[in-house]
Short mmCIF file of C-alpha atoms in Angstrom, two decimals:
data_model
loop_
_atom_site.label_atom_id
_atom_site.label_comp_id
_atom_site.label_asym_id
_atom_site.label_seq_id
_atom_site.Cartn_x
_atom_site.Cartn_y
_atom_site.Cartn_z
CA MET A 130 -65.60 -24.33 -2.24
CA PHE A 131 -62.62 -25.72 -3.93
CA SER A 132 -62.79 -23.15 -6.60
CA THR A 133 -62.99 -20.44 -3.89
CA VAL A 134 -59.70 -21.79 -2.07
CA LEU A 135 -57.95 -22.28 -5.61
CA LEU A 136 -58.95 -18.52 -6.47
CA SER A 137 -57.61 -17.50 -3.07
CA GLN A 138 -54.30 -19.13 -3.65
CA ILE A 139 -53.69 -17.82 -7.00
CA ILE A 140 -54.61 -14.14 -5.69
CA LEU A 141 -52.01 -14.63 -2.83
CA THR A 142 -49.39 -15.80 -5.19
CA LEU A 143 -49.85 -13.04 -7.92
CA PHE A 144 -49.99 -10.65 -4.71
CA CYS A 145 -46.56 -12.22 -3.57
CA GLN A 146 -44.89 -11.99 -6.85
CA ALA A 147 -45.51 -8.31 -6.94
CA LEU A 148 -44.69 -7.54 -3.25
CA CYS A 149 -42.53 -10.44 -1.87
CA TYR A 150 -38.80 -10.32 -2.02
CA VAL A 151 -36.85 -13.39 -2.56
CA PRO A 152 -33.28 -12.57 -2.93
CA THR A 153 -30.97 -14.15 -5.18
CA LYS A 154 -27.04 -14.72 -5.10
CA GLU A 155 -26.66 -11.67 -7.33
CA ASP A 156 -28.41 -9.44 -4.80
CA LEU A 157 -25.88 -10.44 -2.04
CA LYS A 158 -22.27 -8.73 -2.22
CA CYS A 159 -19.73 -8.99 0.29
CA PHE A 160 -16.23 -7.37 0.51
CA ASN A 161 -13.31 -7.44 3.02
CA ASP A 162 -10.48 -4.78 3.29
CA TYR A 163 -8.29 -7.64 4.42
CA GLU A 164 -7.51 -5.89 7.72
CA THR A 165 -10.41 -5.85 10.09
CA GLU A 166 -13.62 -5.25 8.32
CA MET A 167 -16.08 -7.46 6.33
CA LYS A 168 -19.14 -5.65 4.71
CA CYS A 169 -22.11 -6.95 2.87
CA SER A 170 -24.99 -5.43 0.98
CA LEU A 171 -28.35 -6.48 -0.20
CA SER A 172 -29.87 -4.68 -3.12
CA SER A 173 -33.02 -5.17 -5.31
CA ASP A 174 -35.53 -2.99 -6.77
CA ARG A 175 -38.10 -5.21 -4.83
CA LEU A 176 -36.47 -4.70 -1.39
CA GLN A 177 -38.81 -2.62 0.59
CA SER A 178 -37.35 -2.80 4.12
CA CYS A 179 -34.00 -4.03 5.70
CA SER A 180 -35.91 -4.97 8.83
CA GLY A 181 -35.50 -8.50 9.78
CA TYR A 182 -32.70 -9.48 7.37
CA LYS A 183 -29.40 -10.65 8.84
CA LEU A 184 -26.42 -12.71 7.66
CA ASN A 185 -25.11 -15.50 9.76
CA ILE A 186 -21.30 -15.74 9.01
CA THR A 187 -19.01 -18.76 10.01
CA HIS A 188 -16.69 -18.32 13.07
CA PRO A 189 -19.24 -17.26 14.15
CA TYR A 190 -20.43 -13.83 13.40
CA THR A 191 -24.13 -12.26 12.86
CA CYS A 192 -24.43 -9.26 10.68
CA ILE A 193 -27.45 -7.35 10.77
CA PHE A 194 -28.79 -5.33 7.89
CA GLU A 195 -29.57 -1.61 7.96
CA ARG A 196 -30.62 1.01 5.45
CA SER A 197 -27.46 2.54 4.01
CA HIS A 198 -26.74 6.27 4.37
CA HIS A 199 -25.67 6.39 0.66
CA SER A 200 -27.96 4.40 -1.35
CA ASP A 201 -31.16 2.34 -1.32
CA ASN A 202 -29.24 -0.78 -0.30
CA CYS A 203 -29.28 -2.72 2.97
CA GLU A 204 -25.93 -3.10 4.40
CA CYS A 205 -23.95 -4.85 7.52
CA LYS A 206 -20.40 -5.02 8.57
CA ILE A 207 -18.69 -6.95 11.07
CA LYS A 208 -15.21 -6.69 12.74
CA VAL A 209 -12.74 -9.57 11.96
CA GLN A 210 -9.64 -10.46 13.80
CA GLY A 211 -7.56 -10.66 10.86
CA PHE A 212 -7.99 -12.42 7.41
CA VAL A 213 -6.19 -15.28 5.70
CA ALA A 214 -6.32 -15.34 1.90
CA THR A 215 -7.51 -18.88 1.46
CA GLU A 216 -10.00 -18.80 4.31
CA ILE A 217 -13.57 -19.56 3.39
CA PHE A 218 -16.58 -17.75 4.78
CA ASN A 219 -19.75 -19.53 4.87
CA THR A 220 -22.80 -17.34 4.68
CA THR A 221 -26.56 -17.81 5.47
CA LEU A 222 -28.92 -14.94 4.80
CA LEU A 223 -32.14 -15.08 6.89
CA GLU A 224 -35.26 -13.06 7.17
CA GLY A 225 -36.22 -13.66 10.78
CA THR A 226 -35.62 -17.41 11.02
CA ASN A 227 -36.41 -18.07 7.42
CA VAL A 228 -33.29 -19.26 5.54
CA LEU A 229 -33.32 -17.38 2.05
CA LEU A 230 -29.95 -18.46 0.59
CA SER A 231 -26.36 -19.61 1.29
CA GLU A 232 -23.21 -18.38 -0.24
CA ARG A 233 -19.47 -19.24 0.13
CA PHE A 234 -16.73 -16.44 -0.11
CA MET A 235 -12.88 -17.15 -0.26
CA THR A 236 -10.99 -14.22 1.37
CA SER A 237 -8.75 -13.44 -1.66
CA ASP A 238 -11.77 -13.11 -4.11
CA PHE A 239 -13.45 -10.73 -2.46
CA ILE A 240 -10.96 -8.27 -1.09
CA LYS A 241 -11.98 -4.61 -1.86
CA PRO A 242 -9.04 -2.48 -0.52
CA LYS A 243 -9.45 0.83 1.50
CA SER A 244 -9.64 3.99 -0.41
CA PRO A 245 -6.19 5.76 -0.59
CA VAL A 246 -5.68 9.28 0.54
CA LEU A 247 -3.73 11.26 -2.00
CA SER A 248 -1.27 14.07 -1.66
CA VAL A 249 0.20 16.35 -4.39
CA GLN A 250 3.18 18.56 -4.03
CA LYS A 251 4.94 20.72 -6.74
CA THR A 252 8.51 19.89 -7.34
CA GLU A 253 11.33 22.22 -7.96
CA ASN A 254 11.21 21.78 -11.53
CA GLY A 255 7.57 22.55 -11.52
CA ASN A 256 5.99 19.14 -12.12
CA PHE A 257 3.56 17.70 -9.54
CA ASN A 258 4.62 14.68 -7.46
CA VAL A 259 1.62 12.67 -6.29
CA THR A 260 1.95 10.25 -3.42
CA TRP A 261 -0.75 8.33 -1.33
CA ASP A 262 -1.45 6.69 1.95
CA ASP A 263 -3.06 3.35 1.57
CA GLN A 264 -4.69 3.64 5.16
CA TYR A 265 -3.44 0.39 6.41
CA ASP A 266 -1.69 -0.26 9.65
CA LYS A 267 1.80 -1.41 8.83
CA SER A 268 2.30 -2.64 12.39
CA GLY A 269 -0.84 -4.60 12.49
CA LEU A 270 -1.92 -8.11 11.32
CA VAL A 271 -1.57 -7.49 7.50
CA ARG A 272 1.51 -9.04 6.05
CA ARG A 273 4.07 -7.25 4.01
CA ASN A 274 3.16 -9.09 0.67
CA PHE A 275 -0.33 -7.70 0.75
CA PHE A 276 1.01 -4.11 0.71
CA GLU A 277 3.25 -4.95 -2.17
CA SER A 278 0.29 -6.33 -3.87
CA LEU A 279 -1.47 -3.19 -3.80
CA ARG A 280 -1.78 -0.91 -6.97
CA ILE A 281 -3.13 2.74 -7.42
CA ASN A 282 -5.07 3.74 -10.56
CA LEU A 283 -4.77 7.68 -10.88
CA THR A 284 -7.08 9.58 -12.94
CA TYR A 285 -6.27 13.37 -13.42
CA GLY A 286 -7.71 16.34 -15.79
CA ILE A 287 -9.52 19.36 -16.00
CA LYS A 288 -12.95 19.25 -14.20
CA GLY A 289 -15.36 18.34 -16.95
CA GLY A 290 -12.89 17.81 -19.60
CA HIS A 291 -10.86 15.04 -20.77
CA GLU A 292 -9.06 12.64 -18.15
CA ASN A 293 -5.80 10.96 -18.19
CA THR A 294 -5.58 7.58 -16.44
CA VAL A 295 -2.38 5.93 -15.13
CA PRO A 296 -3.09 2.32 -14.20
CA ASN A 297 -1.28 0.04 -11.64
CA THR A 298 1.08 2.73 -10.25
CA VAL A 299 3.45 1.95 -7.37
CA GLY A 300 5.02 4.23 -4.90
CA SER A 301 4.47 7.69 -6.49
CA PHE A 302 3.68 9.40 -9.74
CA GLU A 303 5.07 12.58 -11.39
CA ILE A 304 2.81 14.55 -13.39
CA VAL A 305 4.96 16.61 -16.05
CA ALA A 306 3.85 20.14 -16.17
CA LYS A 307 4.66 20.86 -19.71
CA ASN A 308 1.87 18.50 -20.63
CA LEU A 309 -0.65 20.18 -18.80
CA GLN A 310 -2.54 23.76 -19.60
CA PRO A 311 -1.07 26.80 -17.83
CA ASN A 312 -3.09 28.76 -15.09
CA THR A 313 -5.82 25.80 -15.03
CA ASN A 314 -7.41 23.94 -12.16
CA TYR A 315 -6.81 20.15 -12.29
CA ILE A 316 -8.44 17.30 -10.30
CA LEU A 317 -6.95 14.19 -9.14
CA THR A 318 -8.69 11.03 -7.98
CA ALA A 319 -7.72 7.31 -7.45
CA THR A 320 -8.85 3.89 -6.72
CA MET A 321 -6.72 1.06 -5.30
CA SER A 322 -6.71 -2.80 -6.12
CA SER A 323 -4.79 -5.86 -5.20
CA ASP A 324 -3.27 -8.58 -7.21
CA TYR A 325 -4.51 -11.13 -4.65
CA ASN A 326 -7.61 -11.17 -6.99
CA ASP A 327 -5.90 -10.13 -10.14
CA HIS A 328 -7.09 -6.32 -9.42
CA SER A 329 -10.72 -7.53 -10.09
CA ILE A 330 -12.08 -5.35 -7.33
CA SER A 331 -11.31 -1.58 -6.88
CA SER A 332 -11.59 0.44 -3.70
CA ASP A 333 -14.11 3.17 -3.66
CA GLN A 334 -12.90 6.49 -5.16
CA ASN A 335 -10.78 8.77 -2.88
CA ALA A 336 -11.79 12.29 -2.08
CA THR A 337 -10.87 14.66 -4.88
CA VAL A 338 -7.70 16.49 -4.75
CA GLU A 339 -7.28 19.75 -6.65
CA PHE A 340 -3.78 21.43 -7.78
CA THR A 341 -3.35 24.45 -10.21
CA THR A 342 -0.75 25.02 -12.71
CA CYS A 343 1.32 28.12 -12.90
CA LYS A 344 0.45 31.07 -15.21
CA SER A 345 3.33 30.07 -17.66
CA ILE A 346 4.69 26.57 -18.06
#
């Protein structure tokens, strides 16, 4: 009888090791845009379903995980009435009522800015002036010093060819036409980061912008 029970426990343990998902702190990632949104994701090759997983967050908020439309990750997001750089968010991950793990996040450490919207205009001298909208409401809750902390990392080049990177650009950037190939289509992309966390987290890449050089430069 004892040996049968022991064997059953061993089989159950092996079965659970193969199929049961026990998340780690590395599986849980959270970001905030420092305006109104906090988003968290749960990712693992062993995560079979998002059903039943939720994140309790101090203040209080409850974030219900759903399958992402863009990946196999489980994601959830909440709206926050403004962020403070030094504020601590205590989070508890649950499956049903079962507590799986707890994690603390300080706001400034997990800021992931919004994706910038790029615009490119040809200048009178034939160069290309690149400007962008950081997508933040200047009349909202975000303070001016946060806007001043934002930097753009631009990348441009021929599609499928060599790319040029312009890091930590402020305000605007002018691409000199004589450094480009004539009658050629170029693509331009960018990410944005903040020195609130030493530019350690970049935004998602913006939608690609294209521009074409003249036949003769």
